[in-house]
Short mmCIF file of N, CA and C in Angstrom, two decimals:
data_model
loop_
_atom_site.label_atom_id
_atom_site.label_comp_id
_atom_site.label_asym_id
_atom_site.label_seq_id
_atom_site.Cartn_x
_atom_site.Cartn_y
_atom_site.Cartn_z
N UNK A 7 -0.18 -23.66 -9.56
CA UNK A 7 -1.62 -23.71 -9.47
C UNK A 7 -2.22 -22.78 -10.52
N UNK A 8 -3.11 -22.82 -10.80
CA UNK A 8 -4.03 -22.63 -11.60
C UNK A 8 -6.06 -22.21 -11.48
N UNK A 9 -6.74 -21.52 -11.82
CA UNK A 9 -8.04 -21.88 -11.70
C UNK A 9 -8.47 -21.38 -10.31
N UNK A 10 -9.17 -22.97 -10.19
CA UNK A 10 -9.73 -22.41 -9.05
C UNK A 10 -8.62 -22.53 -7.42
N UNK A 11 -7.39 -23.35 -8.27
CA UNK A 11 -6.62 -23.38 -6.89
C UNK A 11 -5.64 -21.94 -7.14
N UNK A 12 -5.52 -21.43 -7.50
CA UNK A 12 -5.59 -19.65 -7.33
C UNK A 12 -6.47 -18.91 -6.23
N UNK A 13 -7.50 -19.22 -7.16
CA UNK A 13 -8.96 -18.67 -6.38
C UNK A 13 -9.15 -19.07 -5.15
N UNK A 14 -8.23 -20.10 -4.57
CA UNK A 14 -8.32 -20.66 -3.20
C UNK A 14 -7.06 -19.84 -2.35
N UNK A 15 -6.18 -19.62 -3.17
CA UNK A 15 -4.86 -19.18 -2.37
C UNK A 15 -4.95 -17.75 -2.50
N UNK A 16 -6.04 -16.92 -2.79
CA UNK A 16 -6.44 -15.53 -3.35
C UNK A 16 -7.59 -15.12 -1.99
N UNK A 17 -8.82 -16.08 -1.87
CA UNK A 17 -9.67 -16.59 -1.10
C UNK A 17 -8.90 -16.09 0.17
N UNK A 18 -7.54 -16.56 0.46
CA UNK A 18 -7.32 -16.13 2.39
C UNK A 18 -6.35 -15.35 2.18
N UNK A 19 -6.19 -14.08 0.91
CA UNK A 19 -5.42 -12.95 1.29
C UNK A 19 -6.43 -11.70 1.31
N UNK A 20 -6.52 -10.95 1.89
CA UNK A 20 -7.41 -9.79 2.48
C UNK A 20 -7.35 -8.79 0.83
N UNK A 21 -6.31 -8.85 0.24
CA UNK A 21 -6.32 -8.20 -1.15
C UNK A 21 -5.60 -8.93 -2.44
N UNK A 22 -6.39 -8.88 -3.56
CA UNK A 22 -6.28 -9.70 -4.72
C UNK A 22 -5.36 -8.92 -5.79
N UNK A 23 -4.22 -9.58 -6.14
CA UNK A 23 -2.80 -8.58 -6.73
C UNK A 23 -3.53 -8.55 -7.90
N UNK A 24 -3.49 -7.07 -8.97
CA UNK A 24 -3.61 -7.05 -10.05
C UNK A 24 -2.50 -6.93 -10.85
N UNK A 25 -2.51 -8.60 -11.68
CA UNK A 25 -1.97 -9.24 -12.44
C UNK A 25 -2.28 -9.68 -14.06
N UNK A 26 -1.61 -9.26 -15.01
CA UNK A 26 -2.26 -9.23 -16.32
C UNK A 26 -1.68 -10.67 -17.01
N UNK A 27 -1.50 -11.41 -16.19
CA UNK A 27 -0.83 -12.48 -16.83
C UNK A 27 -1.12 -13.78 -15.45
N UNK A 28 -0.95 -15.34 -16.08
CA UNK A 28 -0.70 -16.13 -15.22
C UNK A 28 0.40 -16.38 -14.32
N UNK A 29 1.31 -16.01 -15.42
CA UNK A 29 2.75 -16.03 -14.30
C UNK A 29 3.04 -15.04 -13.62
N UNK A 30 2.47 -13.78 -13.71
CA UNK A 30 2.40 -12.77 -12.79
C UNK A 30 1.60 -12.80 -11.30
N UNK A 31 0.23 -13.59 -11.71
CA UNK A 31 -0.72 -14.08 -10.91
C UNK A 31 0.00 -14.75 -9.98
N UNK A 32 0.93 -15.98 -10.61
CA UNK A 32 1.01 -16.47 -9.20
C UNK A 32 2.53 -16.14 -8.60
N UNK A 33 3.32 -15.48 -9.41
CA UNK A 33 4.34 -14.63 -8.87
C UNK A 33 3.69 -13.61 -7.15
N UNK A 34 3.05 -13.38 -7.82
CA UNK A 34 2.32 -12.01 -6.91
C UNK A 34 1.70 -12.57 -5.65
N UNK A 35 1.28 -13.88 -6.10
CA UNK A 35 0.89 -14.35 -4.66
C UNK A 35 1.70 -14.65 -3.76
N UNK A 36 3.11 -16.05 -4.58
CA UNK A 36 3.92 -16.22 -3.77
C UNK A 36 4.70 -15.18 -3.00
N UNK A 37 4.78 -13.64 -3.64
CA UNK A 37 5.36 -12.60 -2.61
C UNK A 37 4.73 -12.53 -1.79
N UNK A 38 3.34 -12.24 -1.73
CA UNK A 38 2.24 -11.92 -0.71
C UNK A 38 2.77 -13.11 0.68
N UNK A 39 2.54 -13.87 0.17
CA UNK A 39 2.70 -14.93 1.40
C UNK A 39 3.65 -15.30 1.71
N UNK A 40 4.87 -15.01 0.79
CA UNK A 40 6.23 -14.57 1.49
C UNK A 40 6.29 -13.55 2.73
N UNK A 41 5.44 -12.92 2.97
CA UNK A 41 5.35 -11.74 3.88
C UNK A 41 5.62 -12.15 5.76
N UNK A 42 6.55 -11.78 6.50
CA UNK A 42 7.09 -12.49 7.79
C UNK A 42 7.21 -11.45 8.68
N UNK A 43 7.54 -11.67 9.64
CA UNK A 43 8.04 -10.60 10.54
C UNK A 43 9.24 -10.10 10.67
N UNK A 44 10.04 -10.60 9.58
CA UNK A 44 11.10 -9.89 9.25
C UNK A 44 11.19 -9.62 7.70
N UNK A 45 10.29 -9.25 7.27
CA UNK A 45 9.96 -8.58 5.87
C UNK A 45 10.33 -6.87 5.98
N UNK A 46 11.16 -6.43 6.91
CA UNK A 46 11.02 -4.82 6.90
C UNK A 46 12.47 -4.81 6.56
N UNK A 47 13.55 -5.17 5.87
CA UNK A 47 14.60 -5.00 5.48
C UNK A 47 14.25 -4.21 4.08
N UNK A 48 15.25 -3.29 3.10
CA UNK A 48 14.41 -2.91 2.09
C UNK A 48 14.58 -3.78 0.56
N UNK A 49 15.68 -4.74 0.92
CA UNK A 49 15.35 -6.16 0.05
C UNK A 49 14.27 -6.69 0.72
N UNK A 50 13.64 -7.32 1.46
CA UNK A 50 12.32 -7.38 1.73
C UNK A 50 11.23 -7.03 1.26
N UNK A 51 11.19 -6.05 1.68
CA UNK A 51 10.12 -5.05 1.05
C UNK A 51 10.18 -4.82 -0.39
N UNK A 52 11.18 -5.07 -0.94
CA UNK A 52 11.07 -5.07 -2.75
C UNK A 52 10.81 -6.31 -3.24
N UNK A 53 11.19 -7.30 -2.35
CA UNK A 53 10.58 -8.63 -2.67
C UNK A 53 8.80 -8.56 -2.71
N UNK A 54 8.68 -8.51 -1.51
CA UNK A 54 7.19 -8.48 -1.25
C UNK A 54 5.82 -7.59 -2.24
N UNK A 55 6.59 -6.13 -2.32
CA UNK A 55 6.39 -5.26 -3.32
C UNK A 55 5.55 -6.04 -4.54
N UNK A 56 5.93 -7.12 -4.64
CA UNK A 56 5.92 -7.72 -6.31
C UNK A 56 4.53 -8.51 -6.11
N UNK A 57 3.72 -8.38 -4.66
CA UNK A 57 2.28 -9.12 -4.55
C UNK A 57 1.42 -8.17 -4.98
N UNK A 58 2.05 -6.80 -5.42
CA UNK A 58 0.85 -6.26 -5.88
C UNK A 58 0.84 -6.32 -7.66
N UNK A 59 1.33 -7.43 -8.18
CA UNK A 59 0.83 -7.82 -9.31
C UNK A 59 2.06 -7.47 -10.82
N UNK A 60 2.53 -6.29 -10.27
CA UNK A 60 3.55 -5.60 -10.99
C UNK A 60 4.98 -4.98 -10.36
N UNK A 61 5.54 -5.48 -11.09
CA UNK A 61 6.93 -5.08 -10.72
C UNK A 61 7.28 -3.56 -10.09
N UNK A 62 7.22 -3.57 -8.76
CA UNK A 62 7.04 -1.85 -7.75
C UNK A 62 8.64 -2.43 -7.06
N UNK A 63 8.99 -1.23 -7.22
CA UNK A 63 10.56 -0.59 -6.39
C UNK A 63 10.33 0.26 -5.35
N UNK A 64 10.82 -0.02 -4.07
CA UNK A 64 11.03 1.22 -2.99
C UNK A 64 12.41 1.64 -3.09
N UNK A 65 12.65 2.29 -2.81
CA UNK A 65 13.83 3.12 -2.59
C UNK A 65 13.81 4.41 -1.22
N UNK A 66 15.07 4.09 -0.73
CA UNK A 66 15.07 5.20 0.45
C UNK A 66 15.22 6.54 -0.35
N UNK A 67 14.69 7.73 0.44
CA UNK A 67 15.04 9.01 -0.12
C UNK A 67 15.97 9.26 1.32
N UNK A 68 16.56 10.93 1.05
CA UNK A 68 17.42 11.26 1.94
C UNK A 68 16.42 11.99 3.16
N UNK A 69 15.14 12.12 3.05
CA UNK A 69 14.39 12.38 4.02
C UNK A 69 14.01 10.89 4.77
N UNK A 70 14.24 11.04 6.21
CA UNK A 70 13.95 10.27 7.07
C UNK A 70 12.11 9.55 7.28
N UNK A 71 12.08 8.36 7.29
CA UNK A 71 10.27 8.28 7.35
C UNK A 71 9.91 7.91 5.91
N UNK A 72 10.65 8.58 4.53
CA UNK A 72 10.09 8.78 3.38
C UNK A 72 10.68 7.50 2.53
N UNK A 73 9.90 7.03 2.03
CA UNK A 73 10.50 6.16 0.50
C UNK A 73 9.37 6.11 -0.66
N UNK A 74 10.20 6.03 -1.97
CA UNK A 74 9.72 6.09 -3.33
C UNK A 74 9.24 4.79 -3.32
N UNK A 75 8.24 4.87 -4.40
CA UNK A 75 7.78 3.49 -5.07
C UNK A 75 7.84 4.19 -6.80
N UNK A 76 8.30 3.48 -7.46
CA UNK A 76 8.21 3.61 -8.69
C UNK A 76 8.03 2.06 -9.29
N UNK A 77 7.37 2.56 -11.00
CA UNK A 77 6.98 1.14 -11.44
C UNK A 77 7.77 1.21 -12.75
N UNK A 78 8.92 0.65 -12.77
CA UNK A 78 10.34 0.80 -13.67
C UNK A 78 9.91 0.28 -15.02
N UNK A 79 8.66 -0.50 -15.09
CA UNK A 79 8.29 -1.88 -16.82
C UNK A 79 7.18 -0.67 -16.95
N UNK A 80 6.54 0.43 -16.53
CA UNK A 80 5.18 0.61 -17.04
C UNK A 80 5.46 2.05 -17.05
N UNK A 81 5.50 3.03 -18.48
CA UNK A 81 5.23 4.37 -18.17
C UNK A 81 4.14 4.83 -17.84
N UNK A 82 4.02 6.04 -17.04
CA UNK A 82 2.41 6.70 -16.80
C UNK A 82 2.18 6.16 -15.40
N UNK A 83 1.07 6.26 -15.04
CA UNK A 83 0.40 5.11 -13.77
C UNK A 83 0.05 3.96 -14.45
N UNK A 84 0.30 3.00 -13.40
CA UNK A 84 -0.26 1.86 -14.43
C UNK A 84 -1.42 1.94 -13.99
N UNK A 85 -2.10 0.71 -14.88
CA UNK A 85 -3.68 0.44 -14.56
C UNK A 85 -3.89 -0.62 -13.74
N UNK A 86 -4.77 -0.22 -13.00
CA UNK A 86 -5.51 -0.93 -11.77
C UNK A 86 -4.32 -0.28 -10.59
N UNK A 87 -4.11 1.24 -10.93
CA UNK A 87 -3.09 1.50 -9.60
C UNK A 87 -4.00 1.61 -7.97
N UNK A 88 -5.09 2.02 -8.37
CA UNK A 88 -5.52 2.08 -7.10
C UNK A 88 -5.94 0.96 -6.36
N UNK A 89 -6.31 -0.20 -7.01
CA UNK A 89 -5.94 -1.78 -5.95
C UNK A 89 -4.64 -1.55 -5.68
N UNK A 90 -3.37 -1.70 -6.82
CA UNK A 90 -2.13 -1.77 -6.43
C UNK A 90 -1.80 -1.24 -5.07
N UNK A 91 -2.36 0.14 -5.22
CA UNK A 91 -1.95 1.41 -4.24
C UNK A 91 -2.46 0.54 -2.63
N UNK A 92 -3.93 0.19 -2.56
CA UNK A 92 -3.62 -0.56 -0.95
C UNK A 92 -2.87 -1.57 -1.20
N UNK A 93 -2.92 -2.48 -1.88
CA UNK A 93 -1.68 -3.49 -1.46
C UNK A 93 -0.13 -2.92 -1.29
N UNK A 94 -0.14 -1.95 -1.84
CA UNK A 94 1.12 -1.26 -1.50
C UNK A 94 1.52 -0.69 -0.22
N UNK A 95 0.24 -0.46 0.39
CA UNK A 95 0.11 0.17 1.52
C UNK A 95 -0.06 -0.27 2.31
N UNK A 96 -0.88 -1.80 2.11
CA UNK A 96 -0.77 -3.01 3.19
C UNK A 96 0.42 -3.41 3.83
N UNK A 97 1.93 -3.65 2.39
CA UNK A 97 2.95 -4.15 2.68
C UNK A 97 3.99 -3.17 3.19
N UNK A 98 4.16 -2.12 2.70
CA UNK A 98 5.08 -0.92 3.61
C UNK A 98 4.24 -0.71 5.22
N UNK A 99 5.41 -0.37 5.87
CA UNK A 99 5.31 -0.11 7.42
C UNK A 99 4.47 1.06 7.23
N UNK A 100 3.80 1.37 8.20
CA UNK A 100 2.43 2.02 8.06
C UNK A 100 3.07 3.34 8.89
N UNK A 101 4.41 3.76 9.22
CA UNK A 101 4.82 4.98 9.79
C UNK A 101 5.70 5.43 8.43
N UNK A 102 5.30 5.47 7.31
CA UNK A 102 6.38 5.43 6.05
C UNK A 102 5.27 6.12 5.26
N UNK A 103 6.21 7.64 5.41
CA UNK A 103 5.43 8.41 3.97
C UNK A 103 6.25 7.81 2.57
N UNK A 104 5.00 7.49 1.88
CA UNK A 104 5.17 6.57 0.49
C UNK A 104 4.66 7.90 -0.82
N UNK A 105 5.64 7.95 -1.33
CA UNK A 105 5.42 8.93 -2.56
C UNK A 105 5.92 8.11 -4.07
N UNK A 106 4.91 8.47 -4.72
CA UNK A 106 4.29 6.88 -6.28
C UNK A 106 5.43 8.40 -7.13
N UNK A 107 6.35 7.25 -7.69
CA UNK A 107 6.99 8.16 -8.93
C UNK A 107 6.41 7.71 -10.48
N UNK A 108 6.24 7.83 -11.35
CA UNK A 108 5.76 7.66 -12.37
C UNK A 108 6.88 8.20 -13.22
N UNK A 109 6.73 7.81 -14.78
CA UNK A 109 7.89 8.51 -15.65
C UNK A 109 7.33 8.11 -17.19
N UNK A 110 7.45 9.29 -17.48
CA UNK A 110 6.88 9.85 -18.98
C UNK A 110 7.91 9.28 -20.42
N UNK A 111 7.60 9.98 -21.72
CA UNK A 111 8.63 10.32 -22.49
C UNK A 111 9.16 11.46 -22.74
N UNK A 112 10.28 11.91 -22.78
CA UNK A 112 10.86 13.04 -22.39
C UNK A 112 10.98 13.55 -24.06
N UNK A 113 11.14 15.17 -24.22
CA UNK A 113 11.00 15.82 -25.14
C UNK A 113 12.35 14.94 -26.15
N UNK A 114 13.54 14.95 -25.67
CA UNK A 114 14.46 14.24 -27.07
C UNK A 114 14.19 13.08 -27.30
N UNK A 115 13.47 12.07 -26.22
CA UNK A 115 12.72 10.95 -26.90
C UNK A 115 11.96 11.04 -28.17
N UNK A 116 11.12 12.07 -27.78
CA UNK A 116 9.95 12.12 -29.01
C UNK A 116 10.52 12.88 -30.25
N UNK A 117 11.40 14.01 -29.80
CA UNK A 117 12.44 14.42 -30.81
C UNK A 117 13.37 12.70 -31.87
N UNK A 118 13.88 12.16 -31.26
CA UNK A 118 14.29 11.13 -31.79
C UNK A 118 13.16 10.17 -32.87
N UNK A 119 12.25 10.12 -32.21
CA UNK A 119 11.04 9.16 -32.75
C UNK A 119 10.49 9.75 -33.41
N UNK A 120 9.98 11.35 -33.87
CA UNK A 120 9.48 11.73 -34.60
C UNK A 120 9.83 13.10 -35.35
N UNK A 121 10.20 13.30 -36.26
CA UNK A 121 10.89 14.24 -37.18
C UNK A 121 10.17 16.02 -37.03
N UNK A 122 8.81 15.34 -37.04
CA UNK A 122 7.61 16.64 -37.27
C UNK A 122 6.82 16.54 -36.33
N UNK A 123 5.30 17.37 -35.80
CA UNK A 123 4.62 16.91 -35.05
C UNK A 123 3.51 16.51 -36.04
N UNK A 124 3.60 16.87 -37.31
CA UNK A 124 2.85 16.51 -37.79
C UNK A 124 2.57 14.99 -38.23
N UNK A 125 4.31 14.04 -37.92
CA UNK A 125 4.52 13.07 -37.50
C UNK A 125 3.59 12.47 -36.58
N UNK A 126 3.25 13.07 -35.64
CA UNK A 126 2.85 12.70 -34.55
C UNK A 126 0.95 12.30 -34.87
N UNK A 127 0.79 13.81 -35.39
CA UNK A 127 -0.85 13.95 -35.87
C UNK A 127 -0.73 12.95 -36.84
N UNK A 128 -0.15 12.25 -37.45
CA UNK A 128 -0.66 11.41 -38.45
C UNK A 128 -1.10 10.03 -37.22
N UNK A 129 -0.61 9.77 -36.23
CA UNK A 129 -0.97 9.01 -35.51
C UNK A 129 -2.47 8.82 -34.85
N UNK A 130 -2.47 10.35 -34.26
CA UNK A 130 -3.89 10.52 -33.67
C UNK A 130 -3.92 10.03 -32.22
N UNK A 131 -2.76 10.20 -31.59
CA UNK A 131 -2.63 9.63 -30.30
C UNK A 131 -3.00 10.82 -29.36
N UNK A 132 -3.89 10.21 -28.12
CA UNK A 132 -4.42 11.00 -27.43
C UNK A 132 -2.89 11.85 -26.06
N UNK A 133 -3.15 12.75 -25.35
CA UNK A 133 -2.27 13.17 -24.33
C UNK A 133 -1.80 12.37 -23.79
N UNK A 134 -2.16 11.49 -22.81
CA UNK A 134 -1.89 10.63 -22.63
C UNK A 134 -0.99 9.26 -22.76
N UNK A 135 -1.61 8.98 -24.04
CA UNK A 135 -1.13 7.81 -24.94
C UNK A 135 0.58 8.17 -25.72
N UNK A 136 0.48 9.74 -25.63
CA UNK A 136 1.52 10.53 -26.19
C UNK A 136 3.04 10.10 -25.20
N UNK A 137 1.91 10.63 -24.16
CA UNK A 137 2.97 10.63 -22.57
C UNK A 137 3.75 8.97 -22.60
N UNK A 138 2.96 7.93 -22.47
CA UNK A 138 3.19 6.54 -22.59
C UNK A 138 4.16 6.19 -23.72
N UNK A 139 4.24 6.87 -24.77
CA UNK A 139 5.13 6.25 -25.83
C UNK A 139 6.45 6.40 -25.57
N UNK A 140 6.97 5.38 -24.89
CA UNK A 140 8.34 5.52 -24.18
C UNK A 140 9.43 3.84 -25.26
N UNK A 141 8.49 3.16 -25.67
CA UNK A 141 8.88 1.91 -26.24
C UNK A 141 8.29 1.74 -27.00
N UNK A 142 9.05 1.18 -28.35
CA UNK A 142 8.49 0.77 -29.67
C UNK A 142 7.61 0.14 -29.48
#
């Protein structure tokens, strides 16, 4: 589907996945409505994960109650995390402390990629944008 038959199958979910693409769009839905009463396995839940538009991982930690979400394709937070964030919160069990991992470029990355920092200043890249440069 497409258009407005999106807009129809979007229409009877309570939250709209932010998706930067068509095939993400309707990836994200079909997880959404994949969603069952036996969706609490944690293949489940990484399936489902994927209605909020972008590829999100849970993972158990060794604390009881607790699991990670990290977003493995996007350094930084991605954008539009805070829709993401309730749909994220819609689909995890609601007795589950959820802690968002994020991941930078690390100092021998940028060591590797750039000789000088003055390397860097020839760019003009903001803090941020610095942090994000994880891929050519």
């Amino acid at each position: 589907a497409e258009g407005r038959g999106l807009e129809a199958v979007e229409a009877l979910l309570a939250r709209k996945p932010v998706a930067a693409s068509l095939e993400r769009r309707r990836a994200a839905l079909a997880a959404l409505l994949r969603i069952g009463g036996d969706s609490f396995t944690l293949t489940a839940i990484n399936d489902n994960l994927k209605g909020c538009g972008l590829n999100a991982v849970a993972s158990e930690t060794e604390t009881p109650g607790v699991v990670e979400v990290r977003f493995p394709d996007v350094p930084g937070i991605p954008d539009g995390f805070e829709s993401m964030r309730a749909i994220l919160e819609d689909i995890l069990p609601c007795h589950l402390d959820i802690r968002y991992v994020y991941w930078y470029i690390t100092w021998a990355l940028m060591e590797e990629r750039f000789a000088t920092w003055g390397d860097i200043e020839k760019l003009g890249p903001t803090w941020e944008e610095l942090e994000k440069m994880v891929r050519d």
